[in-house]
Amino acid sequence: MTKRFYITTTLPYVNADPHIGFALEIIQADVIARHHRNQGYKVFFNTGTDEHGLKIFRGAAEKNTDPQAYCDFYAKKFNNLKEYLNLSYNNFIRTTDGNHIRAAQEFWVLCQRNGDIYKKNYRIKYCVGCELEKTESELEKGKCPIHPNLKIEIIEEENYFFKYSKYQKNLLDFYRKNKNFVLPKSRLNDITEFTEKGLEDFSISRLKEKMPWGVEVPGDKTHIMYVWFDALVSYISALGWPENTKNFKAFWPGMQVAGKDNLRQQSSIWQAMLMSAGLPNSKQIFIHGFITANGQKMSKSLGNVIDPFKLVKKYGTDAVRYYLLREILPTEDGDFTYEKFEQRYNADLAGGIGNLLSRTIALAKKSNFKEKKPTLKIKKTVEKSSKEYKKLLEGFKFNEALKSIWDIVSFCDRYINEKKPWEGGENALQVISDCLFSLGKIADFLWPFLPKTSQIMKETVKTKKSVVLFPKINKQLT
């Protein structure tokens, strides 16, 4: 029986260009997807764009353009990440797709049929940047801490509500039974604590006359769905739900990768919605942190936003993938600076793996190389690193898994320096063979992380043709 695995990123809003934080998320998801393919799974890897809601509507108005044209322009930029970051996703969903709209409406009907949707008048404080209601305790000096440049707005109208409070006990029971549902565990503790304090029903619609850009509420043309209710359904509409039940049952439940600002939406709100609709809960949610620039939060006003497209053009795809996976801790906040990037590039890529491949190939060509079986010592060294690598990768410790690969690189460098195969002698060919064997294994280990580098290394080890993997950077890019 074919093993199947489903993974999805969150869907970024199309009101701005892709940024380095989302690049981190989708690269992490790509590593997980590629690793599962290596393990023999048939993988469904989904990403896409969230295209409804107030800030999209306003963004289009500011540019004096139609909301759909506005979404089309930005969605294309996000889909371009596939080529620039060498991503392996096989589905790109847009929440303006007709099949998704039908799925969101069917999901609404299921929740309504279960008695979990009702109407009432309400008044809330709202952050347009988050597209979320905010309580006083969540604000800092009257501002949203995530979007301090935006004014908190007051919304007062009659809306449809979802009975979120009804699912407090169900969610707590689910968290207790599934200890690895949210990773890292500290985030599971956070959402458990949040749930224990009590859940409040939340609005899931907006008056169409005030904000027409969204999915129409079934049976009520005067309302459109609240953007989060609509967007979260994308994780199953991507699989063809509700029409394609075969594909849905084959791949759902799946794994979700999200930033820490999405913890509540992914691990609580979405799970309660699934319970209401009578559908299986997500399998697992992996939460990553934020990326700062030189220790500061990135913002357009500060001019410190890191453009992933520009980074790739300057340094190359695998260099960007390597830095984000090696330097940024998988589940914590991390900092980006060009100085750190170039230091890591020169030390690990140009001077590390690139140098080892170049010197080994040069030695092979100089010695009229004939392959020998690897020594027991080399095989044990690689085997030990392989076990460690797999364990770390299964635990989503991307940085440590990469370190275990570079431990083999360091071992080979020491081995060459100690044996001095350039001087010839009876052990010279054995040393070169051992290093070529190690480089072949390193290439295999690297494939989920640096797919292009992995491919080049495999071809180079086979053909013995000289190649420069990562040219050294001699001066800082500005």
Coordinates of C-alpha atoms in Angstrom, one line a residue:
M1 CA 0.0 0.0 0.0
T2 CA 1.3 3.4 -1.0
K3 CA 2.3 5.7 1.9
R4 CA 0.9 9.2 1.6
F5 CA 1.9 12.4 3.2
Y6 CA 0.2 15.9 3.0
I7 CA 1.9 19.1 4.0
T8 CA 0.8 22.7 3.6
T9 CA 2.2 26.1 4.4
T10 CA -0.1 28.9 5.5
L11 CA -1.4 31.1 2.7
P12 CA 0.1 34.6 2.8
Y13 CA -2.0 37.6 2.0
V14 CA -1.4 39.1 -1.4
N15 CA -1.2 42.7 -0.2
A16 CA 2.6 42.8 -0.4
D17 CA 5.6 41.2 -2.0
P18 CA 6.9 37.9 -0.7
H19 CA 9.3 38.4 2.3
I20 CA 12.1 36.4 3.9
G21 CA 9.8 35.1 6.7
F22 CA 7.6 33.3 4.3
A23 CA 10.6 32.1 2.4
L24 CA 11.8 30.4 5.6
E25 CA 8.4 28.8 6.1
I26 CA 8.1 27.3 2.6
I27 CA 11.7 26.1 2.5
Q28 CA 11.2 24.3 5.8
A29 CA 8.0 22.7 4.4
D30 CA 10.0 21.8 1.2
V31 CA 12.7 20.0 3.2
I32 CA 10.0 18.0 5.1
A33 CA 8.2 17.1 1.8
R34 CA 11.5 16.0 0.1
H35 CA 12.5 14.0 3.1
H36 CA 9.2 12.1 3.0
R37 CA 9.6 11.4 -0.7
N38 CA 13.0 10.0 0.1
Q39 CA 11.2 7.7 2.6
G40 CA 8.9 6.4 -0.2
Y41 CA 5.8 8.5 0.5
K42 CA 3.6 9.9 -2.2
V43 CA 3.6 13.6 -1.2
F44 CA 1.0 16.3 -1.7
F45 CA 2.7 19.6 -1.0
N46 CA 0.4 22.6 -1.0
T47 CA 0.9 26.3 -0.8
G48 CA -0.9 29.3 -2.2
T49 CA -2.3 32.7 -1.5
D50 CA -5.1 34.2 0.7
E51 CA -6.9 36.7 -1.5
H52 CA -10.0 37.9 0.4
G53 CA -10.5 40.3 3.3
L54 CA -10.5 44.0 4.2
K55 CA -6.8 44.7 3.6
I56 CA -6.9 43.2 0.2
F57 CA -10.0 45.2 -0.7
R58 CA -8.3 48.4 0.6
G59 CA -5.0 47.6 -1.1
A60 CA -6.8 47.3 -4.4
A61 CA -8.6 50.5 -3.8
E62 CA -5.4 52.4 -3.0
K63 CA -3.9 51.3 -6.3
N64 CA -7.2 52.1 -8.1
T65 CA -7.5 48.6 -9.5
D66 CA -10.0 45.7 -9.4
P67 CA -9.5 43.4 -6.4
Q68 CA -9.2 40.3 -8.7
A69 CA -6.5 42.0 -10.9
Y70 CA -4.7 43.1 -7.7
C71 CA -4.7 39.5 -6.4
D72 CA -3.6 38.1 -9.8
F73 CA -0.6 40.5 -9.8
Y74 CA 0.7 39.4 -6.4
A75 CA -0.3 35.8 -6.6
K76 CA 2.1 35.4 -9.6
K77 CA 4.9 36.8 -7.5
F78 CA 4.3 34.2 -4.8
N79 CA 4.1 31.4 -7.3
N80 CA 7.5 32.6 -8.7
L81 CA 9.1 31.5 -5.5
K82 CA 8.9 27.9 -6.8
E83 CA 11.6 28.6 -9.3
Y84 CA 13.7 31.0 -7.3
L85 CA 13.8 28.8 -4.2
N86 CA 13.7 25.5 -6.1
L87 CA 10.5 24.3 -4.3
S88 CA 8.8 21.0 -4.9
Y89 CA 5.2 21.9 -4.1
N90 CA 2.7 20.3 -6.5
N91 CA -0.3 22.4 -5.7
F92 CA -0.8 26.2 -5.5
I93 CA -4.3 27.2 -4.3
R94 CA -5.8 30.6 -4.5
T95 CA -8.8 31.4 -2.3
T96 CA -10.4 33.1 -5.3
D97 CA -10.5 29.8 -7.2
G98 CA -14.0 28.6 -7.9
N99 CA -13.5 25.2 -6.4
H100 CA -12.3 26.8 -3.1
I101 CA -15.2 29.1 -2.9
R102 CA -17.6 26.2 -3.3
A103 CA -15.7 24.3 -0.6
A104 CA -15.9 27.2 1.8
Q105 CA -19.6 27.5 1.3
E106 CA -20.1 23.7 1.8
F107 CA -18.0 23.9 5.0
W108 CA -20.2 26.7 6.2
V109 CA -23.4 24.7 5.6
L110 CA -22.0 21.7 7.6
C111 CA -21.2 24.0 10.6
Q112 CA -24.5 25.7 10.3
R113 CA -26.3 22.3 10.1
N114 CA -24.6 21.3 13.3
G115 CA -26.0 24.4 15.1
D116 CA -22.7 26.2 15.4
I117 CA -23.5 29.3 13.4
Y118 CA -25.8 32.1 14.6
K119 CA -26.4 35.8 14.2
K120 CA -26.0 38.6 16.6
N121 CA -25.0 42.3 16.9
Y122 CA -21.5 43.0 18.2
R123 CA -18.8 45.6 18.7
I124 CA -15.1 44.8 18.6
K125 CA -11.7 46.2 18.2
Y126 CA -10.1 45.0 15.0
C127 CA -6.6 44.9 13.5
V128 CA -6.8 44.9 9.8
G129 CA -3.1 43.8 9.5
C130 CA -3.9 40.6 11.4
E131 CA -7.5 40.5 10.1
L132 CA -8.3 39.5 13.7
E133 CA -10.4 40.7 16.6
K134 CA -8.2 42.1 19.5
T135 CA -8.9 42.1 23.2
E136 CA -7.5 44.8 25.5
S137 CA -5.0 42.3 26.9
E138 CA -3.6 41.7 23.4
L139 CA -2.9 45.4 22.7
E140 CA 0.1 47.4 23.7
K141 CA -0.7 51.1 24.3
G142 CA -3.8 50.6 22.2
K143 CA -1.9 49.2 19.3
C144 CA -1.5 45.7 17.9
P145 CA 2.1 44.6 18.8
I146 CA 2.5 42.9 15.4
H147 CA 1.2 45.8 13.4
P148 CA 1.9 48.9 15.6
N149 CA 1.7 51.2 12.6
L150 CA -2.0 50.4 12.0
K151 CA -4.9 52.0 13.8
I152 CA -7.1 49.6 15.7
E153 CA -10.6 49.9 14.2
I154 CA -14.0 49.5 15.8
I155 CA -16.4 47.3 14.0
E156 CA -20.1 47.4 15.0
E157 CA -22.7 45.5 13.1
E158 CA -24.8 42.4 12.9
N159 CA -22.7 39.4 11.9
Y160 CA -22.8 35.6 11.9
F161 CA -20.9 34.0 14.7
F162 CA -19.2 30.6 15.2
K163 CA -19.7 28.7 18.5
Y164 CA -16.1 28.5 19.3
S165 CA -16.8 28.3 23.0
K166 CA -18.6 25.0 22.5
Y167 CA -15.3 23.3 21.6
Q168 CA -13.2 24.2 24.6
K169 CA -13.4 20.8 26.2
N170 CA -13.0 19.0 22.9
L171 CA -9.9 20.9 22.1
L172 CA -8.3 20.4 25.5
D173 CA -9.0 16.7 25.3
F174 CA -7.5 16.6 21.8
Y175 CA -4.3 18.4 23.0
R176 CA -3.9 16.0 25.9
K177 CA -4.3 12.9 23.7
N178 CA -2.0 14.2 21.1
K179 CA 1.2 15.4 22.8
N180 CA 3.0 16.1 19.6
F181 CA 0.2 17.8 17.8
V182 CA 1.9 21.2 18.0
L183 CA 5.7 21.5 17.8
P184 CA 7.6 22.8 19.6
K185 CA 5.9 21.6 22.8
S186 CA 6.2 25.1 24.2
R187 CA 3.7 26.2 21.6
L188 CA 1.3 23.4 22.5
N189 CA 1.6 24.6 26.1
D190 CA 0.7 28.1 24.9
I191 CA -2.4 27.1 23.1
T192 CA -3.5 24.8 25.9
E193 CA -3.2 27.6 28.4
F194 CA -5.1 29.9 26.0
T195 CA -7.9 27.4 25.7
E196 CA -8.1 26.7 29.4
K197 CA -8.9 30.4 30.0
G198 CA -12.1 30.0 28.0
L199 CA -13.0 30.6 24.4
E200 CA -15.3 33.2 23.0
D201 CA -17.5 32.8 20.0
F202 CA -16.2 34.9 17.1
S203 CA -17.6 36.7 14.1
I204 CA -17.4 34.8 10.8
S205 CA -19.1 37.3 8.4
R206 CA -19.1 40.9 7.3
L207 CA -21.8 43.0 5.8
K208 CA -21.4 42.9 2.0
E209 CA -22.4 46.5 1.6
K210 CA -19.4 47.6 3.7
M211 CA -16.9 45.1 2.4
P212 CA -17.9 43.1 -0.7
W213 CA -14.6 41.3 -1.4
G214 CA -15.1 37.8 -0.1
V215 CA -17.0 34.5 -0.3
E216 CA -20.8 35.0 -0.2
V217 CA -22.5 33.4 2.8
P218 CA -24.8 30.5 1.7
G219 CA -28.4 31.6 1.8
D220 CA -27.6 35.2 2.7
K221 CA -26.4 37.5 -0.1
T222 CA -26.1 40.4 2.3
H223 CA -23.0 38.8 4.0
I224 CA -19.6 37.6 3.0
M225 CA -17.5 35.2 5.0
Y226 CA -14.9 36.5 7.4
V227 CA -11.5 36.0 5.7
W228 CA -10.1 33.5 8.2
F229 CA -13.1 31.2 8.0
D230 CA -12.8 31.2 4.3
A231 CA -9.0 30.8 4.1
L232 CA -8.6 28.0 6.6
V233 CA -10.8 25.8 4.5
S234 CA -8.2 26.0 1.7
Y235 CA -6.2 23.2 3.5
I236 CA -8.9 20.7 2.5
S237 CA -10.2 22.4 -0.7
A238 CA -6.7 22.0 -2.0
L239 CA -7.3 18.3 -1.9
G240 CA -10.5 18.6 -3.9
W241 CA -12.8 18.5 -0.9
P242 CA -15.8 18.0 -0.9
E243 CA -16.1 16.7 -4.5
N244 CA -12.9 14.6 -4.6
T245 CA -13.5 12.4 -1.6
K246 CA -11.0 9.8 -2.7
N247 CA -8.1 12.2 -2.8
F248 CA -9.2 13.9 0.4
K249 CA -9.4 10.6 2.3
A250 CA -6.1 9.5 0.8
F251 CA -4.1 12.5 2.1
W252 CA -6.1 14.1 5.0
P253 CA -5.3 14.6 7.8
G254 CA -2.1 16.5 7.0
M255 CA 0.7 18.5 8.5
Q256 CA 0.7 22.3 8.6
V257 CA 3.7 24.7 8.8
A258 CA 3.0 28.1 10.2
G259 CA 4.6 31.1 11.9
K260 CA 4.1 31.8 15.6
D261 CA 1.6 34.6 14.8
N262 CA -0.6 31.9 13.3
L263 CA -0.7 29.6 16.4
R264 CA -4.2 30.3 17.5
Q265 CA -5.7 30.2 14.0
Q266 CA -4.1 26.9 13.0
S267 CA -4.1 24.9 16.2
S268 CA -7.3 26.1 17.8
I269 CA -9.8 27.9 15.5
W270 CA -9.2 25.6 12.5
Q271 CA -9.4 22.5 14.7
A272 CA -12.7 23.7 16.3
M273 CA -14.1 24.3 12.8
L274 CA -13.1 20.8 11.7
M275 CA -14.8 19.3 14.7
S276 CA -17.9 21.3 13.9
A277 CA -17.9 20.1 10.3
G278 CA -17.4 16.5 11.4
L279 CA -14.0 16.2 9.7
P280 CA -10.7 14.8 11.0
N281 CA -8.4 17.2 12.8
S282 CA -5.0 18.1 11.4
K283 CA -2.2 15.6 12.0
Q284 CA 0.5 18.0 13.2
I285 CA 1.3 21.7 13.2
F286 CA 4.9 22.9 13.1
I287 CA 5.4 26.5 14.3
H288 CA 8.5 28.6 13.4
G289 CA 9.5 32.0 14.7
F290 CA 10.1 35.4 13.1
I291 CA 13.1 36.7 11.3
T292 CA 14.5 40.1 12.2
A293 CA 17.0 42.2 10.3
N294 CA 20.0 43.4 12.3
G295 CA 18.0 42.8 15.4
Q296 CA 15.1 44.9 14.3
K297 CA 11.6 44.0 13.1
M298 CA 11.4 44.2 9.3
S299 CA 9.3 47.1 8.0
K300 CA 9.0 49.1 4.8
S301 CA 9.3 52.3 6.8
L302 CA 12.7 51.2 8.2
G303 CA 13.8 50.1 4.8
N304 CA 15.1 46.8 6.2
V305 CA 12.8 44.3 4.5
I306 CA 14.8 41.4 3.0
D307 CA 13.7 40.5 -0.5
P308 CA 14.2 36.7 -1.2
F309 CA 14.3 37.3 -4.9
K310 CA 17.2 39.8 -4.6
L311 CA 19.0 37.4 -2.2
V312 CA 18.8 34.5 -4.7
K313 CA 20.0 36.7 -7.6
K314 CA 23.0 37.8 -5.6
Y315 CA 24.0 34.6 -3.8
G316 CA 22.2 31.7 -5.5
T317 CA 19.2 29.5 -4.4
D318 CA 21.1 27.0 -2.4
A319 CA 23.1 29.6 -0.5
V320 CA 19.8 31.2 0.6
R321 CA 18.2 27.9 1.5
Y322 CA 21.3 26.9 3.5
Y323 CA 21.5 30.1 5.5
L324 CA 17.8 30.0 6.5
L325 CA 18.0 26.3 7.5
R326 CA 21.4 26.4 9.2
E327 CA 21.5 29.8 10.8
I328 CA 17.9 30.3 11.9
L329 CA 16.8 28.0 14.7
P330 CA 13.8 26.0 13.4
T331 CA 11.3 27.1 16.1
E332 CA 12.7 30.3 17.4
D333 CA 13.2 33.9 16.2
G334 CA 16.3 34.4 14.1
D335 CA 18.3 37.4 12.8
F336 CA 19.4 38.1 9.3
T337 CA 22.4 40.3 8.4
Y338 CA 24.4 40.3 5.2
E339 CA 27.6 40.0 7.3
K340 CA 26.4 36.8 9.0
F341 CA 25.1 35.5 5.6
E342 CA 28.5 36.0 3.9
Q343 CA 30.4 34.6 6.9
R344 CA 28.3 31.4 6.8
Y345 CA 28.6 31.2 3.0
N346 CA 32.4 31.5 2.9
A347 CA 33.0 29.3 5.9
D348 CA 30.5 26.4 5.2
L349 CA 29.8 26.6 1.5
A350 CA 32.8 28.0 -0.3
G351 CA 35.5 27.0 2.2
G352 CA 33.7 23.9 3.5
I353 CA 31.8 21.6 1.2
G354 CA 32.9 23.4 -2.0
N355 CA 36.6 23.2 -1.0
L356 CA 36.4 19.5 -0.1
L357 CA 34.8 18.6 -3.4
S358 CA 37.3 20.6 -5.4
R359 CA 40.4 19.3 -3.7
T360 CA 39.2 15.7 -3.8
I361 CA 38.4 15.9 -7.5
A362 CA 41.8 17.6 -8.1
L363 CA 43.6 14.8 -6.2
A364 CA 41.7 12.1 -8.2
K365 CA 42.6 13.7 -11.5
K366 CA 46.3 14.1 -10.5
S367 CA 46.7 10.5 -9.3
N368 CA 45.3 8.6 -12.3
F369 CA 42.5 7.5 -9.9
K370 CA 41.2 4.0 -9.6
E371 CA 38.4 3.4 -7.2
K372 CA 38.9 1.3 -4.1
K373 CA 36.3 0.1 -1.5
P374 CA 35.8 2.5 1.4
T375 CA 37.6 1.6 4.6
L376 CA 35.7 0.4 7.6
K377 CA 36.6 3.6 9.5
I378 CA 35.0 5.8 6.8
K379 CA 31.9 3.7 6.5
K380 CA 31.4 3.8 10.3
T381 CA 31.9 7.5 10.4
V382 CA 29.3 8.1 7.6
E383 CA 26.9 5.6 9.2
K384 CA 27.1 7.3 12.5
S385 CA 26.4 10.7 11.0
S386 CA 23.6 9.1 8.9
K387 CA 21.7 7.8 11.9
E388 CA 22.1 11.2 13.7
Y389 CA 21.0 13.1 10.6
K390 CA 17.8 11.0 10.2
K391 CA 16.9 11.4 13.8
L392 CA 17.4 15.2 13.7
L393 CA 15.5 15.6 10.4
E394 CA 12.6 13.5 11.8
G395 CA 12.5 16.0 14.7
F396 CA 12.6 19.0 12.3
K397 CA 15.9 20.1 13.7
F398 CA 17.1 21.3 10.3
N399 CA 20.1 23.3 11.6
E400 CA 21.4 20.3 13.6
A401 CA 20.8 17.9 10.8
L402 CA 22.9 20.1 8.5
K403 CA 25.6 20.3 11.2
S404 CA 25.8 16.5 11.2
I405 CA 26.5 16.6 7.5
W406 CA 29.2 19.2 7.9
D407 CA 30.8 17.0 10.6
I408 CA 31.5 14.5 7.8
V409 CA 33.0 17.4 5.7
S410 CA 35.3 18.3 8.6
F411 CA 36.3 14.7 9.2
C412 CA 37.3 14.3 5.5
D413 CA 39.3 17.6 5.6
R414 CA 41.2 16.3 8.6
Y415 CA 41.6 12.9 7.0
I416 CA 43.2 14.4 3.9
N417 CA 45.4 16.8 5.8
E418 CA 46.7 13.9 8.0
K419 CA 47.3 11.3 5.2
K420 CA 48.6 13.9 2.6
P421 CA 47.5 11.9 -0.5
W422 CA 49.1 14.5 -2.7
E423 CA 52.5 13.1 -1.7
G424 CA 51.5 9.7 -3.3
G425 CA 52.3 6.5 -1.5
E426 CA 50.3 3.3 -1.2
N427 CA 47.4 4.8 0.8
A428 CA 46.9 7.8 -1.5
L429 CA 44.2 6.1 -3.7
Q430 CA 42.5 4.8 -0.6
V431 CA 42.2 8.2 0.9
I432 CA 40.8 9.7 -2.3
S433 CA 38.3 6.8 -2.6
D434 CA 37.2 7.3 1.0
C435 CA 36.6 11.0 0.4
L436 CA 34.7 10.4 -2.9
F437 CA 32.5 7.8 -1.1
S438 CA 31.8 10.3 1.7
L439 CA 31.0 13.1 -0.8
G440 CA 28.5 10.8 -2.5
K441 CA 26.8 10.1 0.8
I442 CA 26.9 13.8 1.7
A443 CA 25.2 14.5 -1.7
D444 CA 22.4 12.1 -0.7
F445 CA 21.9 13.7 2.7
L446 CA 21.9 17.2 1.2
W447 CA 19.1 16.5 -1.3
P448 CA 16.2 17.7 0.9
F449 CA 18.1 20.8 1.9
L450 CA 20.1 21.9 -1.2
P451 CA 18.7 19.9 -4.1
K452 CA 20.8 21.5 -6.9
T453 CA 24.0 21.2 -4.9
S454 CA 23.2 17.6 -4.2
Q455 CA 22.7 16.9 -7.9
I456 CA 25.9 18.7 -9.0
M457 CA 27.9 16.8 -6.4
K458 CA 26.6 13.4 -7.5
E459 CA 27.5 14.2 -11.1
T460 CA 30.9 15.5 -10.1
V461 CA 31.8 12.4 -8.0
K462 CA 30.7 10.2 -11.0
T463 CA 32.5 12.2 -13.8
K464 CA 35.5 13.6 -11.9
K465 CA 35.1 16.9 -13.7
S466 CA 36.2 20.0 -11.9
V467 CA 33.5 22.3 -10.6
V468 CA 33.2 25.3 -8.4
L469 CA 30.2 24.8 -6.1
F470 CA 30.2 28.1 -4.3
P471 CA 32.6 30.9 -5.5
K472 CA 34.1 32.7 -2.5
I473 CA 32.7 36.1 -1.7
N474 CA 35.5 38.6 -1.4
K475 CA 33.5 41.7 -0.4
Q476 CA 30.2 42.4 1.2
L477 CA 27.2 43.0 -1.0
T478 CA 25.3 46.2 -0.5

